[in-house]
Coordinates of C-alpha atoms in Angstrom, one line a residue:
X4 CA 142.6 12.0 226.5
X5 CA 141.3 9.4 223.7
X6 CA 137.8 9.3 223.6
X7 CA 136.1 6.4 225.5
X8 CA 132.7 4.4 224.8
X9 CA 131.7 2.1 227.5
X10 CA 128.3 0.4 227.0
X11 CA 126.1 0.1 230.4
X12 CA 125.8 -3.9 230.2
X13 CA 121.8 -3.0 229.7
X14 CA 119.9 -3.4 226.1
X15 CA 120.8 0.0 225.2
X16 CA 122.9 2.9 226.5
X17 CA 126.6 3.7 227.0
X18 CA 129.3 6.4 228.7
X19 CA 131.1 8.2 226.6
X20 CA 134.3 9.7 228.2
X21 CA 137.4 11.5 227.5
X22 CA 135.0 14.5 225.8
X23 CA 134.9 17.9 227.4
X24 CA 131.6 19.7 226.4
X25 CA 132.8 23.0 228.3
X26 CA 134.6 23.2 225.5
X27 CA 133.5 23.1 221.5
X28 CA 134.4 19.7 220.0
X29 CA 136.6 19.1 217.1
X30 CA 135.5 17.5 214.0
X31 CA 136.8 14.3 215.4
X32 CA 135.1 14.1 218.5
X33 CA 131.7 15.1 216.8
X34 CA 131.9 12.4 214.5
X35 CA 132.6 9.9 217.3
X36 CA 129.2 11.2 219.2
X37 CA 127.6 11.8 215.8
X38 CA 124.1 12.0 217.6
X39 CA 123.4 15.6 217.0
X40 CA 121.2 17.3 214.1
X41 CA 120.3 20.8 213.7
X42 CA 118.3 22.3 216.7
X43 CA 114.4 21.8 217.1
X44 CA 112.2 24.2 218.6
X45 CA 108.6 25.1 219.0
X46 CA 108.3 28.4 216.4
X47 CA 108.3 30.9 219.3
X48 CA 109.4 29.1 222.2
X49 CA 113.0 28.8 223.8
X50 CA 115.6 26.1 222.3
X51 CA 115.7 25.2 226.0
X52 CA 113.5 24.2 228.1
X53 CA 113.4 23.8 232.0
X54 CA 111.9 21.2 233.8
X55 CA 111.8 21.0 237.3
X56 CA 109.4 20.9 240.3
X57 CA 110.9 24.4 241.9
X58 CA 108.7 27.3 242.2
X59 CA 109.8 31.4 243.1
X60 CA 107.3 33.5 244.4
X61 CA 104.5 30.4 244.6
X62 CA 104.4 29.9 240.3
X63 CA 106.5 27.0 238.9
X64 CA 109.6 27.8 237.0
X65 CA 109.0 25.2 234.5
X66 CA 107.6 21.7 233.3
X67 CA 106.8 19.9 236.7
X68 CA 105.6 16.4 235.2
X69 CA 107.3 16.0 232.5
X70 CA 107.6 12.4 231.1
X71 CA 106.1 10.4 232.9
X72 CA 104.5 8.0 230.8
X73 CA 106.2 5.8 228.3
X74 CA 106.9 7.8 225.3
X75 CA 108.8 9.2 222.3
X76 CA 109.7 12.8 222.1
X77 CA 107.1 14.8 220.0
X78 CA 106.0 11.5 218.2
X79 CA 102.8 13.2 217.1
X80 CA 104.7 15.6 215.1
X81 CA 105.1 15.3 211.1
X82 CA 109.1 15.2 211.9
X83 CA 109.1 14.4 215.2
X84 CA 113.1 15.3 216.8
X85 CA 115.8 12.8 216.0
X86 CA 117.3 13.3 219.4
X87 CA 116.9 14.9 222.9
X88 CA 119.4 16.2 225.9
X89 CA 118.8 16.6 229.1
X90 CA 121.3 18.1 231.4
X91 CA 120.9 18.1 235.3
X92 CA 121.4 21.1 237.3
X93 CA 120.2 19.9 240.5
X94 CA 119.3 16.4 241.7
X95 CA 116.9 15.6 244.6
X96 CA 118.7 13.3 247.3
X97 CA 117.4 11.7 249.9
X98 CA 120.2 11.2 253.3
X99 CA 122.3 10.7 250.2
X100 CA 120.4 8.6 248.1
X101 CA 119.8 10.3 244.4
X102 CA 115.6 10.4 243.5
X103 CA 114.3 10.8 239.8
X104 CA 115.8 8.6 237.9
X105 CA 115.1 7.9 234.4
X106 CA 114.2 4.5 232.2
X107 CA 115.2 4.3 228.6
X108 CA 113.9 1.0 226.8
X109 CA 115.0 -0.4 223.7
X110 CA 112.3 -0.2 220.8
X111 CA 115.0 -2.2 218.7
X112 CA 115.7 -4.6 220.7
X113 CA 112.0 -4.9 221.5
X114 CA 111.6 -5.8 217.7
X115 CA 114.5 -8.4 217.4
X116 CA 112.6 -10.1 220.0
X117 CA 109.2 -10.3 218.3
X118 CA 107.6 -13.3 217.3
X119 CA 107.9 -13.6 213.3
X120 CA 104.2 -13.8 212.8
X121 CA 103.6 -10.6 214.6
X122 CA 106.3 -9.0 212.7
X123 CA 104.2 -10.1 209.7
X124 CA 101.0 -8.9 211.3
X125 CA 102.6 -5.2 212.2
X126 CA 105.1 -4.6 209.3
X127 CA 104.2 -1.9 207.1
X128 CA 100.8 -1.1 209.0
X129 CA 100.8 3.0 210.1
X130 CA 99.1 3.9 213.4
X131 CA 97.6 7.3 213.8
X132 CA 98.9 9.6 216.4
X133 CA 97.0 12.2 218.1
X134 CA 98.2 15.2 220.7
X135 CA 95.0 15.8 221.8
X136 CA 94.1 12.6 223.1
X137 CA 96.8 11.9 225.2
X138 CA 96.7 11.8 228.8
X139 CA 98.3 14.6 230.7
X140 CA 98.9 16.0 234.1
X141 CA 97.9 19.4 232.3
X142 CA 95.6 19.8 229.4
X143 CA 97.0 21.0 226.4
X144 CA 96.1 24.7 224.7
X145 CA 93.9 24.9 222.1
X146 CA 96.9 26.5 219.7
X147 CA 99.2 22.8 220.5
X148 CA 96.4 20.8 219.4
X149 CA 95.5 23.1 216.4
X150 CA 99.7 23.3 215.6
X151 CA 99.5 18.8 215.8
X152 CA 96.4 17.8 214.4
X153 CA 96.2 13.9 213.6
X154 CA 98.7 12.1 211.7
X155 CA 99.9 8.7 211.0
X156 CA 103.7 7.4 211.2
X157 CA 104.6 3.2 210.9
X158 CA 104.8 0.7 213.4
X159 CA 107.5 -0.5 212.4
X160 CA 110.4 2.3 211.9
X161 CA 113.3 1.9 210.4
X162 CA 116.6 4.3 211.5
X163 CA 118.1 7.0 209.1
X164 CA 121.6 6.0 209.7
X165 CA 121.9 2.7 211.2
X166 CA 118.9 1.1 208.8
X167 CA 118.1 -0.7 212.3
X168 CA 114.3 -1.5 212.5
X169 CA 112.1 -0.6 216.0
X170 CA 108.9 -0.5 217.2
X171 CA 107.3 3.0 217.2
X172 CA 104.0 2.7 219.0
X173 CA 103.1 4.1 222.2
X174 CA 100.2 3.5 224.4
X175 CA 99.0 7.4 224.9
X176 CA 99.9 8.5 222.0
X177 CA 98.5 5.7 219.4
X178 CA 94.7 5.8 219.0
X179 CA 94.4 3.6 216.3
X180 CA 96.1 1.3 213.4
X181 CA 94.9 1.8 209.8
X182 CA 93.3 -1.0 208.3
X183 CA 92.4 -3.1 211.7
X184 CA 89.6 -2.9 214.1
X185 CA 89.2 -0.2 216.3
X186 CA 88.7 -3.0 219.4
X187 CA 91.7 -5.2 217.9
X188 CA 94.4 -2.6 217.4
X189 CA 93.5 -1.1 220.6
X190 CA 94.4 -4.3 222.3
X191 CA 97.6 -4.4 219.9
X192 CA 99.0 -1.4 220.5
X193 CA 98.9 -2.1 224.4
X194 CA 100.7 -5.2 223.8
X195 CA 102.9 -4.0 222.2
X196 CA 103.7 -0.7 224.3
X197 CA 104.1 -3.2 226.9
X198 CA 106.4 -5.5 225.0
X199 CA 108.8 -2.6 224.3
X200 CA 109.3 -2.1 228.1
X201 CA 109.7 -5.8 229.4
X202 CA 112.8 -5.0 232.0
X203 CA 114.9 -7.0 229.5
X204 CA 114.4 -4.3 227.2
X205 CA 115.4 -1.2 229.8
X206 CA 118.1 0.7 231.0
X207 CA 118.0 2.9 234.2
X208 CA 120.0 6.2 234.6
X209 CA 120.6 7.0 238.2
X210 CA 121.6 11.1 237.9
X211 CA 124.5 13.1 239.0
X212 CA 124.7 16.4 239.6
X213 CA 125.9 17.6 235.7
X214 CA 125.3 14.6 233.6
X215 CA 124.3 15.2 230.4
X216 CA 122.6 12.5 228.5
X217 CA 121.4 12.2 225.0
X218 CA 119.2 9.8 223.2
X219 CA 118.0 8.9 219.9
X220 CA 114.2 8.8 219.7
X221 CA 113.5 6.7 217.4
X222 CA 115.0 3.4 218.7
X223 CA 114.5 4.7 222.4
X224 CA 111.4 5.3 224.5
X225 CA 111.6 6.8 228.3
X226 CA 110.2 8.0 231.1
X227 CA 111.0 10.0 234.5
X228 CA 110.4 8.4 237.8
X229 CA 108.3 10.6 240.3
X230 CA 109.4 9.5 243.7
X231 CA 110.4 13.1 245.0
X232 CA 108.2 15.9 245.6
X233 CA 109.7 19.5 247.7
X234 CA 111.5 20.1 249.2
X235 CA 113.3 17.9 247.4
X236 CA 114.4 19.9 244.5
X237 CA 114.9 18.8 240.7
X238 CA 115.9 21.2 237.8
X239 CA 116.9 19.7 234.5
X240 CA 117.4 21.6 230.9
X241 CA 116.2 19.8 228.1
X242 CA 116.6 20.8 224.4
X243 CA 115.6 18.3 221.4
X244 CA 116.8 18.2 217.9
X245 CA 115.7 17.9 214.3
X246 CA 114.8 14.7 212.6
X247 CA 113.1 13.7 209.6
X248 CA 109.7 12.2 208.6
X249 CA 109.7 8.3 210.1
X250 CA 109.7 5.3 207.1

């Protein structure tokens, strides 16, 4: 079966059929996909990790609020991971009616839509990035924030392969931009976060029992809906891969 691409209609996203992944792909087929890189992990920590609201013997099993902000895998890492999958093993539902879906918006097409003179204004600036300021359901160990101290990547990034330019900037992980006022590019980097996500911008993925998805993280930010809780049950493997330092 010839291999398929069918785009979802929305800013960004599309199906790819006619590829069994039970099964290792040929060279043609990975060169179709050509969205993976070689595996990222945490120096210690499984390649894959679980997330899901289940527990067993009253402890969780893994990550239970995972996402759910607007954000960029790992953008406060030096080389933060050029793409993520997320497989789902179970989905909660509802009297048939699937809960936890996921939105994916467009950081590219959120820059082809911005104004020239704030492309001017933003273009070549750097924002710094910080782990330990961001908000979270749980607060991060003292070893993550020593292992992601501060650092700075552009506003404006521009892809390794495609050479497409995006918006990287995200409202809980940017603190500051170098070279403007505190005040100001607090106020600009919530305008922009919140230009990235108009609903122009976004694509939503209702799940399936087995979908796999994959995205590239640098033109694409997302989050997880939370409108299930148990006993409606939700276990998803996720694994991210290696990228390379943002220009």
């Amino acid at each position: 079966m010839p291999i398929e691409i069918v785009p979802t209609g929305a800013a960004l996203g599309a199906e790819i059929r006619g590829v069994n992944l039970a099964r290792p792909l040929d060279n043609t087929a990975f060169a179709a996909i050509n969205i993976f890189g070689e595996r990222w992990s945490v120096p210690g920590s499984p390649e894959i990790v679980v997330v899901s609201n289940v527990t067993e013997g009253g402890q969780p099993i893994g990550v239970r609020r995972a996402g759910e902000n607007w954000h960029s895998d790992m953008c406060y890492a030096p080389r933060p991971p050029r793409g993520t999958m997320l497989y789902a093993l179970e989905i909660p539902d509802l009297f048939g009616l699937s809960l936890g879906d996921t939105e994916f918006a467009s950081a590219a097409a959120a820059w082809d839509a911005l104004p020239e003179q704030l492309r001017q204004r933003v273009e070549g600036r750097r924002a710094e990035f910080d782990f330990s300021g961001r908000k979270r359901a749980f607060p991060p160990k003292q070893s993550e924030i020593d292992r992601y101290p501060p650092l700075t990547h552009p506003i404006v990034r521009t892809h390794p392969y495609t050479l497409r330019k995006c918006l990287y900037v995200m409202r809980d992980d940017c603190t500051t931009i170098e070279g403007i006022d505190p005040e100001e590019a607090a106020a600009l980097i919530a305008a922009l976060a919140e230009h990235i996500v108009k609903p122009a911008f976004i694509y939503r993925h209702q799940w399936r029992r087995g979908d796999l998805l994959m995205w590239d993280n640098c033109t694409v930010q997302h989050r997880a809906i939370q409108d299930y809780d148990l006993p409606h049950r939700r276990l998803m493997h996720r694994t991210t891969m290696g990228g390379a330092v943002p220009v």
